[in-house]
mmCIF file of C-alpha atoms in Angstrom:
data_model
loop_
_atom_site.group_PDB
_atom_site.id
_atom_site.type_symbol
_atom_site.label_atom_id
_atom_site.label_comp_id
_atom_site.label_asym_id
_atom_site.label_seq_id
_atom_site.Cartn_x
_atom_site.Cartn_y
_atom_site.Cartn_z
ATOM 1 C CA MET A 14 -14.190 13.184 7.375
ATOM 2 C CA GLN A 15 -12.803 9.546 7.712
ATOM 3 C CA GLU A 16 -11.672 9.054 4.306
ATOM 4 C CA ASP A 17 -8.257 7.656 3.695
ATOM 5 C CA PHE A 18 -5.539 10.516 3.178
ATOM 6 C CA PHE A 19 -4.170 8.755 0.349
ATOM 7 C CA GLU A 20 -7.637 7.832 -1.380
ATOM 8 C CA LEU A 21 -8.338 11.541 -0.797
ATOM 9 C CA PHE A 22 -5.567 12.907 -2.768
ATOM 10 C CA GLY A 23 -5.467 9.362 -5.405
ATOM 11 C CA LEU A 24 -2.044 8.231 -4.529
ATOM 12 C CA PRO A 25 -1.040 4.965 -4.099
ATOM 13 C CA CYS A 26 -0.691 3.760 -0.218
ATOM 14 C CA SER A 27 3.025 4.136 0.344
ATOM 15 C CA TYR A 28 5.790 5.481 2.263
ATOM 16 C CA GLN A 29 6.949 7.071 -1.394
ATOM 17 C CA VAL A 30 4.948 9.579 -2.293
ATOM 18 C CA ASP A 31 5.752 11.452 -5.041
ATOM 19 C CA GLN A 32 5.636 14.803 -4.092
ATOM 20 C CA GLN A 33 4.844 16.707 -7.280
ATOM 21 C CA ALA A 34 1.552 14.749 -7.873
ATOM 22 C CA LEU A 35 0.613 15.327 -4.096
ATOM 23 C CA SER A 36 0.765 19.256 -3.975
ATOM 24 C CA ALA A 37 -0.839 19.762 -7.342
ATOM 25 C CA ARG A 38 -3.849 17.377 -6.106
ATOM 26 C CA PHE A 39 -3.152 19.510 -3.120
ATOM 27 C CA ARG A 40 -3.654 22.578 -5.589
ATOM 28 C CA GLU A 41 -6.271 21.460 -7.314
ATOM 29 C CA MET A 42 -8.345 20.855 -4.334
ATOM 30 C CA GLN A 43 -7.921 23.935 -2.384
ATOM 31 C CA GLN A 44 -9.214 25.570 -5.299
ATOM 32 C CA VAL A 45 -12.081 23.175 -5.002
ATOM 33 C CA VAL A 46 -13.091 23.249 -0.856
ATOM 34 C CA HIS A 47 -11.162 27.261 0.252
ATOM 35 C CA PRO A 48 -13.303 28.665 2.296
ATOM 36 C CA ASP A 49 -13.331 31.423 0.436
ATOM 37 C CA ARG A 50 -14.871 30.355 -2.641
ATOM 38 C CA HIS A 51 -17.730 29.847 -0.439
ATOM 39 C CA ALA A 52 -17.920 33.027 1.487
ATOM 40 C CA ALA A 53 -21.641 34.011 -0.445
ATOM 41 C CA ALA A 54 -22.893 30.241 0.586
ATOM 42 C CA ASP A 55 -24.981 29.809 3.272
ATOM 43 C CA GLU A 56 -23.585 29.377 7.092
ATOM 44 C CA HIS A 57 -24.248 25.574 6.788
ATOM 45 C CA GLN A 58 -21.519 25.097 3.012
ATOM 46 C CA ARG A 59 -19.689 27.846 4.390
ATOM 47 C CA ARG A 60 -18.851 25.226 7.505
ATOM 48 C CA LEU A 61 -18.315 22.643 5.595
ATOM 49 C CA SER A 62 -16.023 24.174 3.719
ATOM 50 C CA VAL A 63 -13.710 25.666 6.658
ATOM 51 C CA GLN A 64 -14.066 21.775 8.129
ATOM 52 C CA TYR A 65 -13.326 20.472 4.504
ATOM 53 C CA ALA A 66 -10.180 22.546 4.421
ATOM 54 C CA ALA A 67 -9.213 21.824 7.740
ATOM 55 C CA HIS A 68 -8.459 17.930 6.434
ATOM 56 C CA VAL A 69 -7.471 18.374 3.429
ATOM 57 C CA ASN A 70 -4.505 20.143 5.022
ATOM 58 C CA ASP A 71 -3.917 17.865 7.527
ATOM 59 C CA ALA A 72 -4.179 14.956 4.904
ATOM 60 C CA TYR A 73 -1.382 17.323 2.793
ATOM 61 C CA GLN A 74 1.214 18.130 6.093
ATOM 62 C CA THR A 75 1.024 14.813 6.998
ATOM 63 C CA LEU A 76 1.979 12.963 3.776
ATOM 64 C CA LYS A 77 4.128 15.212 2.747
ATOM 65 C CA SER A 78 6.427 15.378 5.987
ATOM 66 C CA PRO A 79 8.087 12.009 5.619
ATOM 67 C CA VAL A 80 7.735 11.593 9.793
ATOM 68 C CA PRO A 81 4.145 12.708 10.429
ATOM 69 C CA ARG A 82 3.668 10.260 6.648
ATOM 70 C CA ALA A 83 5.539 7.251 8.631
ATOM 71 C CA ILE A 84 3.448 7.698 11.803
ATOM 72 C CA TYR A 85 -0.089 7.669 10.004
ATOM 73 C CA LEU A 86 1.038 4.644 8.205
ATOM 74 C CA LEU A 87 2.074 2.497 11.078
ATOM 75 C CA GLN A 88 -1.696 3.674 12.327
ATOM 76 C CA SER A 89 -3.357 2.737 9.671
ATOM 77 C CA ARG A 90 -1.742 -1.149 9.942
ATOM 78 C CA GLY A 91 -3.117 -0.381 14.028
ATOM 79 C CA VAL A 92 -0.027 0.600 15.401
ATOM 80 C CA GLU A 93 0.237 4.177 17.578
ATOM 81 C CA PRO A 94 3.758 5.012 18.557
ATOM 82 C CA ARG A 95 5.234 5.172 21.828
ATOM 83 C CA LEU A 96 6.350 8.803 20.677
ATOM 84 C CA GLU A 97 7.008 10.293 24.254
ATOM 85 C CA ASN A 98 7.784 7.242 25.513
ATOM 86 C CA ASN A 99 11.115 6.389 23.058
ATOM 87 C CA THR A 100 13.319 4.967 25.461
ATOM 88 C CA VAL A 101 14.391 1.461 24.397
ATOM 89 C CA MET A 102 16.282 2.189 21.053
ATOM 90 C CA ASP A 103 19.631 0.545 20.804
ATOM 91 C CA ALA A 104 22.608 0.763 22.157
ATOM 92 C CA GLY A 105 24.019 2.229 18.764
ATOM 93 C CA PHE A 106 21.665 4.652 17.968
ATOM 94 C CA LEU A 107 22.181 6.009 21.581
ATOM 95 C CA MET A 108 25.867 6.212 20.868
ATOM 96 C CA GLN A 109 25.722 8.164 17.845
ATOM 97 C CA GLN A 110 22.909 11.182 19.029
ATOM 98 C CA LEU A 111 25.705 11.367 21.562
ATOM 99 C CA GLU A 112 28.095 11.623 18.504
ATOM 100 C CA TRP A 113 25.625 13.877 17.236
ATOM 101 C CA ARG A 114 24.998 16.124 19.756
ATOM 102 C CA GLU A 115 28.964 16.295 20.156
ATOM 103 C CA ALA A 116 29.327 17.123 16.328
ATOM 104 C CA VAL A 117 26.703 19.709 16.786
ATOM 105 C CA ASP A 118 28.356 21.771 19.910
ATOM 106 C CA GLU A 119 31.982 21.558 17.461
ATOM 107 C CA VAL A 120 30.099 23.347 15.119
ATOM 108 C CA ARG A 121 29.071 25.576 16.632
ATOM 109 C CA GLU A 122 31.918 26.423 18.550
ATOM 110 C CA SER A 123 34.679 26.165 15.713
ATOM 111 C CA ARG A 124 32.010 27.930 13.370
ATOM 112 C CA SER A 125 33.315 26.130 10.597
ATOM 113 C CA GLU A 126 30.887 26.196 7.231
ATOM 114 C CA PRO A 127 32.878 22.599 5.841
ATOM 115 C CA ALA A 128 32.111 20.517 9.470
ATOM 116 C CA LEU A 129 28.229 22.164 8.947
ATOM 117 C CA ASP A 130 28.205 20.487 5.729
ATOM 118 C CA GLY A 131 30.209 17.367 6.353
ATOM 119 C CA LEU A 132 27.482 16.642 9.353
ATOM 120 C CA ARG A 133 24.357 17.512 7.390
ATOM 121 C CA LYS A 134 25.189 14.560 4.602
ATOM 122 C CA GLU A 135 26.001 12.557 7.354
ATOM 123 C CA VAL A 136 23.175 13.399 8.828
ATOM 124 C CA ASP A 137 20.569 13.455 5.736
ATOM 125 C CA ARG A 138 22.463 9.789 4.649
ATOM 126 C CA GLN A 139 21.435 8.119 7.622
ATOM 127 C CA MET A 140 17.725 9.762 7.502
ATOM 128 C CA LYS A 141 17.071 8.228 3.969
ATOM 129 C CA GLN A 142 18.378 4.879 4.965
ATOM 130 C CA PHE A 143 16.090 4.660 7.868
ATOM 131 C CA GLN A 144 13.568 5.959 5.228
ATOM 132 C CA ASN A 145 14.670 3.015 2.936
ATOM 133 C CA ASP A 146 14.003 0.842 5.688
ATOM 134 C CA PHE A 147 10.848 2.174 6.846
ATOM 135 C CA SER A 148 9.719 1.374 3.794
ATOM 136 C CA GLU A 149 10.494 -2.101 3.577
ATOM 137 C CA ARG A 150 9.125 -2.558 6.933
ATOM 138 C CA TRP A 151 5.912 -1.078 7.859
ATOM 139 C CA ILE A 152 3.916 -3.708 5.371
ATOM 140 C CA GLY A 153 5.332 -6.336 6.939
ATOM 141 C CA SER A 154 4.988 -8.645 9.511
ATOM 142 C CA ALA A 155 4.058 -8.040 13.298
ATOM 143 C CA GLU A 156 8.013 -8.057 13.607
ATOM 144 C CA ASP A 157 8.393 -5.569 11.287
ATOM 145 C CA LEU A 158 6.246 -3.271 12.343
ATOM 146 C CA LEU A 159 7.983 -3.067 15.667
ATOM 147 C CA ALA A 160 11.117 -2.662 13.930
ATOM 148 C CA ALA A 161 8.909 0.112 11.876
ATOM 149 C CA GLU A 162 7.742 1.778 15.101
ATOM 150 C CA GLU A 163 11.702 2.087 15.889
ATOM 151 C CA LEU A 164 12.800 3.200 12.541
ATOM 152 C CA VAL A 165 9.725 5.929 13.166
ATOM 153 C CA MET A 166 11.232 6.943 16.379
ATOM 154 C CA LYS A 167 14.937 6.945 14.969
ATOM 155 C CA MET A 168 13.695 9.302 12.090
ATOM 156 C CA GLN A 169 12.379 11.361 14.736
ATOM 157 C CA PHE A 170 14.930 12.294 16.092
ATOM 158 C CA VAL A 171 16.807 12.905 13.482
ATOM 159 C CA ASP A 172 14.577 15.031 11.453
ATOM 160 C CA LYS A 173 14.807 17.291 15.183
ATOM 161 C CA LEU A 174 18.874 17.167 14.420
ATOM 162 C CA GLN A 175 18.018 17.934 10.707
ATOM 163 C CA ALA A 176 16.307 21.245 12.298
ATOM 164 C CA GLN A 177 19.285 22.224 14.525
ATOM 165 C CA LEU A 178 21.255 22.146 11.810
ATOM 166 C CA ASP A 179 19.273 24.690 10.027
ATOM 167 C CA GLN A 180 18.911 26.701 12.778
ATOM 168 C CA LEU A 181 22.823 26.740 13.162
ATOM 169 C CA GLU A 182 23.250 27.054 8.926
ATOM 170 C CA ASP A 183 20.956 29.897 9.863
ATOM 171 C CA GLU A 184 23.099 31.328 12.561
ATOM 172 C CA LEU A 185 26.451 30.618 10.698
ATOM 173 C CA LEU A 186 24.892 32.565 7.496
ATOM 174 C CA ASP A 187 24.126 36.332 10.254
ATOM 175 C CA ASP A 188 28.101 36.361 11.137
#
């Protein structure tokens, strides 16, 4: 089961993924490989079905989500992102992180939905820019790959910040 995730779903190897095509192909594959479809098969076939269904699920989750997809693409180029030790970020981005954290705290204190919406738009816009930059860099030279790796680390931070904003929105809606 070493099949490339893009080949598995019949999609071109690209950071830009047609999400509708991915979902449609995933549903088709699940109808074929889901373990319930092989309940009457022998134990070996059932075990293979479980393993293949897990592989398909893993591939789908990786390609569906922007950050895991970027990590997968870097790994396909031989780059293992240093995600656990991502302290090499530029000073400008570190300042931006501090400003966003302060903004989250301010929204939490003020309970202002317009302030939350404004912050979300800013963070989403930045994530889109990182994704566009990554899309151009991951296929480039060795220097571009280093830049793409740094973009993945930034995207990982922004992805977590987006999750915090989702949680904060839920808190505001519960009031």
